[in-house]
Every structure is written in structure tokens, then in C-alpha cells.
mmCIF file of C-alpha atoms in Angstrom:
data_model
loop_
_atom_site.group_PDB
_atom_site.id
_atom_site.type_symbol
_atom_site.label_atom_id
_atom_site.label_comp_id
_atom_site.label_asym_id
_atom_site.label_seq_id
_atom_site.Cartn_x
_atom_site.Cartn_y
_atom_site.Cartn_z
ATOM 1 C CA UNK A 8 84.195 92.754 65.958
ATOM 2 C CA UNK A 9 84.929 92.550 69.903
ATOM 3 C CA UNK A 10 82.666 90.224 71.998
ATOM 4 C CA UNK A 11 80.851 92.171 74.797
ATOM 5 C CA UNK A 12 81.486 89.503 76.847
ATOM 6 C CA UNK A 13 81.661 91.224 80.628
ATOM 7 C CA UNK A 14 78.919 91.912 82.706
ATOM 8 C CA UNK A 15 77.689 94.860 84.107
ATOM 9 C CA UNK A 16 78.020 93.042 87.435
ATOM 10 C CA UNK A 17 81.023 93.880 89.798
ATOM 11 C CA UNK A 18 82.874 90.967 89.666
ATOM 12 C CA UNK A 19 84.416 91.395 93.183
ATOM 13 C CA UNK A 20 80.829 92.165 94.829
ATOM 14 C CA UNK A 21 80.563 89.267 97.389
ATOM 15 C CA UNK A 22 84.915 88.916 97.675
ATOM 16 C CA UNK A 23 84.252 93.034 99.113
ATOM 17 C CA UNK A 24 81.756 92.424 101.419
ATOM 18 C CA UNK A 25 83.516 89.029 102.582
ATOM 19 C CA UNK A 26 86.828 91.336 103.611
ATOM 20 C CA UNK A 27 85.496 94.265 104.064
ATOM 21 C CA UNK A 28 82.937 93.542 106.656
ATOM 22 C CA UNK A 29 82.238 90.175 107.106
ATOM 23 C CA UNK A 30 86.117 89.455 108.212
ATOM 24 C CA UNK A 31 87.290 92.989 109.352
ATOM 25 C CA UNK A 32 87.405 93.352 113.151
ATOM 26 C CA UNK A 33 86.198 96.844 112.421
ATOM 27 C CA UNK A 34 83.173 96.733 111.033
ATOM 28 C CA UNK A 35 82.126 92.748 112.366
ATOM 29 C CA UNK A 36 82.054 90.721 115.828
ATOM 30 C CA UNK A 37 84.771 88.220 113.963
ATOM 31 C CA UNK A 38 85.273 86.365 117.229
ATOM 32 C CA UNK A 39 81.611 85.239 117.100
ATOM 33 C CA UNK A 40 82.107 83.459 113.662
ATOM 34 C CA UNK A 41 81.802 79.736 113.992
ATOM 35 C CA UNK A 42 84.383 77.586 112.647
ATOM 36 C CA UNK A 43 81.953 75.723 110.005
ATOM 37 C CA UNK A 44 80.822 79.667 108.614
ATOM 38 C CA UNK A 45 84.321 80.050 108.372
ATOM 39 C CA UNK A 46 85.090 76.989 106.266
ATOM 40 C CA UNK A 47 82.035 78.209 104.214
ATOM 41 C CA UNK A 48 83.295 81.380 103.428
ATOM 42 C CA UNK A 49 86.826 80.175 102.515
ATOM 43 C CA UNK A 50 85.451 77.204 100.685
ATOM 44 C CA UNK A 51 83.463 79.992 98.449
ATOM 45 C CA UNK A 52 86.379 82.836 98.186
ATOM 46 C CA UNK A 53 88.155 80.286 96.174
ATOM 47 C CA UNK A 54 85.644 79.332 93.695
ATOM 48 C CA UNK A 55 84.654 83.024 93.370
ATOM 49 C CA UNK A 56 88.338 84.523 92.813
ATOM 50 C CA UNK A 57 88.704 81.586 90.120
ATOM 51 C CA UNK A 58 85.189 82.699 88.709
ATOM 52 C CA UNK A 59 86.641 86.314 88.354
ATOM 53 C CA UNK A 60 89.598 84.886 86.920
ATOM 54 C CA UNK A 61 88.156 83.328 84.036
ATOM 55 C CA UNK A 62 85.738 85.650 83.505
ATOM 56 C CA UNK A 63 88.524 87.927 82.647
ATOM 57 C CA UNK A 64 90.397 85.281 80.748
ATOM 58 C CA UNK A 65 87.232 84.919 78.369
ATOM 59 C CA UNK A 66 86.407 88.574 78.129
ATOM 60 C CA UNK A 67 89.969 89.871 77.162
ATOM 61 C CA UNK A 68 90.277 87.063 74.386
ATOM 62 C CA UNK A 69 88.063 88.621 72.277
ATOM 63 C CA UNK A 70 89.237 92.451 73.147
ATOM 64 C CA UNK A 71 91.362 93.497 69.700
ATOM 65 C CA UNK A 72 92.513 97.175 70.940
ATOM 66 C CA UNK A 73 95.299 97.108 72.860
ATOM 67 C CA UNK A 74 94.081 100.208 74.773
ATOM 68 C CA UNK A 75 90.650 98.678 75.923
ATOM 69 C CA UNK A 76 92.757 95.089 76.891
ATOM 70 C CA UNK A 77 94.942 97.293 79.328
ATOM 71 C CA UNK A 78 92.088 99.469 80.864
ATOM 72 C CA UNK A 79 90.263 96.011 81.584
ATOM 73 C CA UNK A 80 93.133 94.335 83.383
ATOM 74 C CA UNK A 81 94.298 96.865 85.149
ATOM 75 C CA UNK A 82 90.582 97.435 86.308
ATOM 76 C CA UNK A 83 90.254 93.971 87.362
ATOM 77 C CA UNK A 84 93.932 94.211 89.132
ATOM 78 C CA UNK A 85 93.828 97.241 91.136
ATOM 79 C CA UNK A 86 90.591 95.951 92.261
ATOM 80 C CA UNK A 87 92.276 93.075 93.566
ATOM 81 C CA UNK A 88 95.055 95.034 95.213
ATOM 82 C CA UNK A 89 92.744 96.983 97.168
ATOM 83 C CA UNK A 90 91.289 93.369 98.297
ATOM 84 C CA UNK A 91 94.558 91.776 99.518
ATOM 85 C CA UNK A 92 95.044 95.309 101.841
ATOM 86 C CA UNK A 93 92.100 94.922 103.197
ATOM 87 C CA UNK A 94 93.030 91.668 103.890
ATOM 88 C CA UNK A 95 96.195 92.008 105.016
ATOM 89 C CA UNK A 96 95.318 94.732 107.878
ATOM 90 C CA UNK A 97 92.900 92.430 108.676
ATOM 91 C CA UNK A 98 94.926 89.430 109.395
ATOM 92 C CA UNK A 99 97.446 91.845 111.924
ATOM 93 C CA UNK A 100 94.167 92.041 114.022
ATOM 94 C CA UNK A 101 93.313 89.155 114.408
ATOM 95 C CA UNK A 102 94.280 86.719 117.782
ATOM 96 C CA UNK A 103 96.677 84.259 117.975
ATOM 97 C CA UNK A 104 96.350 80.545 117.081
ATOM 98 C CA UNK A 105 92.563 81.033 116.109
ATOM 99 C CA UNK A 106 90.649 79.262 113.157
ATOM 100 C CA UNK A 107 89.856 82.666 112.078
ATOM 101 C CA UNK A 108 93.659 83.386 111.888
ATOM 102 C CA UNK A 109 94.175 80.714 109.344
ATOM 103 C CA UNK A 110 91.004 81.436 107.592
ATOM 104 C CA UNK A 111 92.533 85.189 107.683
ATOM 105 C CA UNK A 112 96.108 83.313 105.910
ATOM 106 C CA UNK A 113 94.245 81.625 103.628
ATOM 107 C CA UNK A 114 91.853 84.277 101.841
ATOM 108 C CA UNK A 115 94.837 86.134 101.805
ATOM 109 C CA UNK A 116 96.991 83.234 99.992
ATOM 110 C CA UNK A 117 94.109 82.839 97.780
ATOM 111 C CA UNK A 118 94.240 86.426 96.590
ATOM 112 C CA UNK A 119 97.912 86.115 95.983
ATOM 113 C CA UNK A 120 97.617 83.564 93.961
ATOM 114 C CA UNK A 121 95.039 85.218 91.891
ATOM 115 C CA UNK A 122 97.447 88.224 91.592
ATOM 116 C CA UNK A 123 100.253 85.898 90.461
ATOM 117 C CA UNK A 124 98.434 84.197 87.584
ATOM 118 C CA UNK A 125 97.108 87.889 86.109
ATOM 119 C CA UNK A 126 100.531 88.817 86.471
ATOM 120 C CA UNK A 127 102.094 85.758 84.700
ATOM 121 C CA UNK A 128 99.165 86.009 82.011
ATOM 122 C CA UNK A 129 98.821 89.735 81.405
ATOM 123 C CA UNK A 130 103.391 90.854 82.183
ATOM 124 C CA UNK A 131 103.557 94.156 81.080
ATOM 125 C CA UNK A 132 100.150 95.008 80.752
ATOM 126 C CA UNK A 133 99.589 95.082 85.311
ATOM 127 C CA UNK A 134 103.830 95.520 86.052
ATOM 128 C CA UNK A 135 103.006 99.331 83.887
ATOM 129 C CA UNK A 136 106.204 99.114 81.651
ATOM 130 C CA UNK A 137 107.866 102.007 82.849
ATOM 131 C CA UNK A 138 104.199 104.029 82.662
ATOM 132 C CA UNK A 139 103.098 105.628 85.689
ATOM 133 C CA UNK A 140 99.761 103.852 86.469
ATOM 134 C CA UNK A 141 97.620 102.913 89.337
ATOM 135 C CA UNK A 142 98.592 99.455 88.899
ATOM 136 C CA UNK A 143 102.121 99.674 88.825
ATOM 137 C CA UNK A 144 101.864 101.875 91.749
ATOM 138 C CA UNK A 145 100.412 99.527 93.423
ATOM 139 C CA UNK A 146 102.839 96.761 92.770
ATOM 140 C CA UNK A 147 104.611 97.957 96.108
ATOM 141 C CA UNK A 148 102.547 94.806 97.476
ATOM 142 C CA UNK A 149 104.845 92.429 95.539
ATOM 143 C CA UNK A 150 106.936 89.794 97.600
ATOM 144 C CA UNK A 151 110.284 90.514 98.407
ATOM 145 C CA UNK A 152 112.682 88.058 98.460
ATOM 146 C CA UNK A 153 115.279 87.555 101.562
ATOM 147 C CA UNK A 154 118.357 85.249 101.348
ATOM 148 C CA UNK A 155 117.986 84.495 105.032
ATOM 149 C CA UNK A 156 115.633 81.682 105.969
ATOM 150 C CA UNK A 157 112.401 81.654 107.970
ATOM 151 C CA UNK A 158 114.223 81.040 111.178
ATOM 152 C CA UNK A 159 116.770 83.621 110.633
ATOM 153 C CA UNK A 160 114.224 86.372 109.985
ATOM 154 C CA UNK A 161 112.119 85.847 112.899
ATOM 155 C CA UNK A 162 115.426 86.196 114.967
ATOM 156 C CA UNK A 163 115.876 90.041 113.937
ATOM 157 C CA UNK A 164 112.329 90.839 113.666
ATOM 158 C CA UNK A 165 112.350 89.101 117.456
ATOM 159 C CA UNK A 166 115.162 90.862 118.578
ATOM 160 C CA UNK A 167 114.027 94.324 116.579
ATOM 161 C CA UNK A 168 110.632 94.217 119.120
ATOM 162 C CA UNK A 169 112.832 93.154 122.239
ATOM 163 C CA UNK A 170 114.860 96.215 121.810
ATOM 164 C CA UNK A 171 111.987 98.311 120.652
ATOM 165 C CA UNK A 172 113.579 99.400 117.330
ATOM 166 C CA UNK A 173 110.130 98.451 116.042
ATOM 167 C CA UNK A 174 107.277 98.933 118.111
ATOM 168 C CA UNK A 175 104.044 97.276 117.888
ATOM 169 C CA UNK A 176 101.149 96.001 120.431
ATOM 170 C CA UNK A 177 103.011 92.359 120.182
ATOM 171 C CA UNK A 178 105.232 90.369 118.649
ATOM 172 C CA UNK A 179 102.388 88.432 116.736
ATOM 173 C CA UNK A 180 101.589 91.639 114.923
ATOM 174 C CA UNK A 181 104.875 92.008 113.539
ATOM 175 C CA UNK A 182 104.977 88.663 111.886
ATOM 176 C CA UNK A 183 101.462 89.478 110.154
ATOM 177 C CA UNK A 184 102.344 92.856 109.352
ATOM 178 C CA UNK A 185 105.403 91.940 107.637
ATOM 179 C CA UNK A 186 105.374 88.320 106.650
ATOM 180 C CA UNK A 187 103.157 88.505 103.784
ATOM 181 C CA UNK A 188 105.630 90.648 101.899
ATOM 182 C CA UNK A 189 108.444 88.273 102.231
ATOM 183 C CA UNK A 190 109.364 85.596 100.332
ATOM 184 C CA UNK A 191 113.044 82.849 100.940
ATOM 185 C CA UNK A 192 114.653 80.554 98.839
ATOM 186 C CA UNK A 193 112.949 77.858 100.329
ATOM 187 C CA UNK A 194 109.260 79.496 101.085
ATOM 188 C CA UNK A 195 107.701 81.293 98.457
ATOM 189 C CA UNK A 196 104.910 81.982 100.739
ATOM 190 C CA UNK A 197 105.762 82.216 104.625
ATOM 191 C CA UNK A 198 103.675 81.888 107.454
ATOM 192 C CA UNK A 199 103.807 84.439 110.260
ATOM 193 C CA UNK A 200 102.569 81.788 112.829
ATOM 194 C CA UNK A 201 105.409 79.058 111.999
ATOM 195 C CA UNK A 202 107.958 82.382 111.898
ATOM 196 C CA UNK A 203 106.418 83.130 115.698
ATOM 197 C CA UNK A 204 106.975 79.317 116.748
ATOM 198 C CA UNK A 205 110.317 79.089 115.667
ATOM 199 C CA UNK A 206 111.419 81.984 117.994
ATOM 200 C CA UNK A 207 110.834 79.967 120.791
ATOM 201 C CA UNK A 208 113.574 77.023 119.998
ATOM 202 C CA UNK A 209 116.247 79.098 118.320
ATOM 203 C CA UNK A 210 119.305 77.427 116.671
ATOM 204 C CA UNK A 211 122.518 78.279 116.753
ATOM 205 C CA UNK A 212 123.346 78.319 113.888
ATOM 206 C CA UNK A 213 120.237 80.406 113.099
ATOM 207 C CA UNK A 214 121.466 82.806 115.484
ATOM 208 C CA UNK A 215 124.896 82.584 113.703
ATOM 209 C CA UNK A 216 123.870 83.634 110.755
ATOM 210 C CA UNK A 217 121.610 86.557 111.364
ATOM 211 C CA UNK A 218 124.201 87.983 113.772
ATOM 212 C CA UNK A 219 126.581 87.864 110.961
ATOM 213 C CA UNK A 220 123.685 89.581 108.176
ATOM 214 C CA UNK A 221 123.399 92.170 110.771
ATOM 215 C CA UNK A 222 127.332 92.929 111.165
ATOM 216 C CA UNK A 223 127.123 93.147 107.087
ATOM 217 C CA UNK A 224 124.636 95.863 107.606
ATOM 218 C CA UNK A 225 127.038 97.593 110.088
ATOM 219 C CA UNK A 226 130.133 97.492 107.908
ATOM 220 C CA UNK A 227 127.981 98.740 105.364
ATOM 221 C CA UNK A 228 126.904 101.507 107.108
ATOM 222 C CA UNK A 229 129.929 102.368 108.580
ATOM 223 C CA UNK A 230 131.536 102.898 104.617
ATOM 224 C CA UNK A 231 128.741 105.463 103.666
#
């Protein structure tokens, strides 16, 4: 017989209110949020996103149909999805070189890594095998990996703004727009703010190599 072992309680209640309004420039002054509040509220996102992660550990042990273990997951992971957007727009608002920036990097990491482990725990169940699903709709957020490094990337992306091929308010919000989705060889998880910094010391051979990515790209384009 199957253990009735979740709650009735959302299990993302406080995580919600944390992104949604505490931490979103739209609904909340986040500028007047002192650095120790800050360091309070990322202290506590951790322990609560590893609270809801073995809560759902222990409650899908004891689920037996197949049907109920994949409505449960993919419950607790589309739930989580709609977190890390949240988070991720907003991160792009906030200013540069602020503790609330890294706060803003780190609540997101920390919901990343929560998304990893259900993923590595639960495979098939959250990536949809091939089944159209809410979940594996929503796996569009996964990383995507780039064989150019750090450096190399924040050249185009620099030189895509410069020439206006992408247009945003800044720079700044480029990084933190896109960043988040990419992942190198050598960083599985990138920082825009290191990204921005190395733009300002380019090396050569940095330069080098994203010039020749980008002449790859033409050829390519050329031959369709």
C-alpha cells in the first residue's frame, strides 16, 4: 500500500514569495535590501530547496504506480522551472556589481542545482521521453554547451551589442540574459559578471579564435 507521505502544503510557498516579490524589481524596492537580509534569505533558499528535495525523495519511494510517480515529479519540476524564470528575469534587472547581483547568481545557481539532481534522479520521468509534456517543454531552460571559452564568448556577444545586431539597454543585460543558458568545457556554470570583466583586457588570442568561429559561420552560410 502507498505511503501518503506529502503534505497538503505547497512545498515552494516561501521559495515563490522570495522570487516573486521579495527579489523582483517589479513588485519590491530591491535596492533598499540590506546586505545581512540578503545573506538571510540566501542562507534559507538553500536549506528550503534541499527541504523540497527530500521531501520528494521520501514521498516518491513509497509511490508503486508508475503513473502517480510521474504526475508527482513533474509537479514538483515544472514548479521549479517556473522559479528559475522568475529568477532569471530578475537577475537581467538588477545593477551592476551589487550584493544583490550575486545574491540574484546565487538563488539562481541554487535552483539549478536542484533541477540537476531531479533530473539525474528521476531521467526520463522530467526529460518526457519523446511525450509531449509540460515538463519536457519546459526543458528549453537546459544549458547549452559552447566549445568556445568564457573569454571568447563575451567577445561576440561584445561585439554583437557594439554593432547593434543585438540590442539591449546595456551590455550588462546581455551577459545576464544569456549567460545562464550557457555552459564551456571548462565552466559548467558561467558567470555573466566575470564574462563582462574579461571584455575589458581582451587577448589575442581570444580575439583569434572567435574571429575565426565567426568566419566558420560565414562559410557556412555562404554553402546554404
Amino acid at each position: 500500500m502507498e505511503k501518503a507521505l506529502f503534505t497538503n502544503k505547497y512545498p515552494y510557498a516561501w521559495l515563490d514569495e522570495i522570487v516573486d516579490f521579495t527579489l523582483n524589481p517589479q513588485q519590491t524596492d530591491v535596492a533598499a535590501i540590506q546586505v545581512q537580509q540578503l545573506t538571510t534569505i540566501e542562507l534559507r533558499f538553500r536549506e528550503d530547496l534541499q527541504e523540497v528535495f527530500r521531501q520528494l525523495k521520501a514521498g516518491t519511494f513509497f509511490l508503486l504506480s508508475s503513473r502517480k510517480l510521474n504526475v508527482v515529479v513533474n509537479h514538483y519540476y515544472d514548479a521549479l522551472l517556473l522559479l528559475e524564470r522568475q529568477a532569471m528575469v530578475n537577475l537581467a534587472a538588477y545593477p551592476d556589481d551589487q550584493p544583490l547581483t550575486v545574491t540574484g547568481e546565487n538563488i539562481l545557481m541554487a535552483i539549478q542545482d536542484l533541477k540537476a539532481a531531479i533530473i539525474k534522479r528521476f531521467g526520463l520521468i522530467v526529460t518526457g521521453d519523446g511525450k509531449d509534456s509540460p515538463a519536457a517543454e519546459g526543458n528549453v531552460l537546459t544549458k547549452i554547451f559552447c566549445k568556445l571559452s568564457v573569454d571568447q564568448i563575451g567577445i561576440i556577444l561584445k561585439a554583437a551589442d557594439d554593432t547593434r545586431l543585438i540590442i539591449a539597454s546595456s551590455l550588462s543585460l546581455i551577459f545576464r540574459s544569456i549567460v545562464p543558458f550557457l555552459s564551456t568545457e571548462k565552466s559548467k556554470r558561467i558567470s555573466w559578471n566575470s564574462m563582462r570583466k574579461s571584455t575589458y583586457h581582451m587577448e589575442q588570442h581570444d580575439k583569434e579564435v572567435a574571429i575565426e568561429a565567426l568566419e566558420k559561420l560565414i562559410a557556412t552560410i555562404k554553402g546554404y
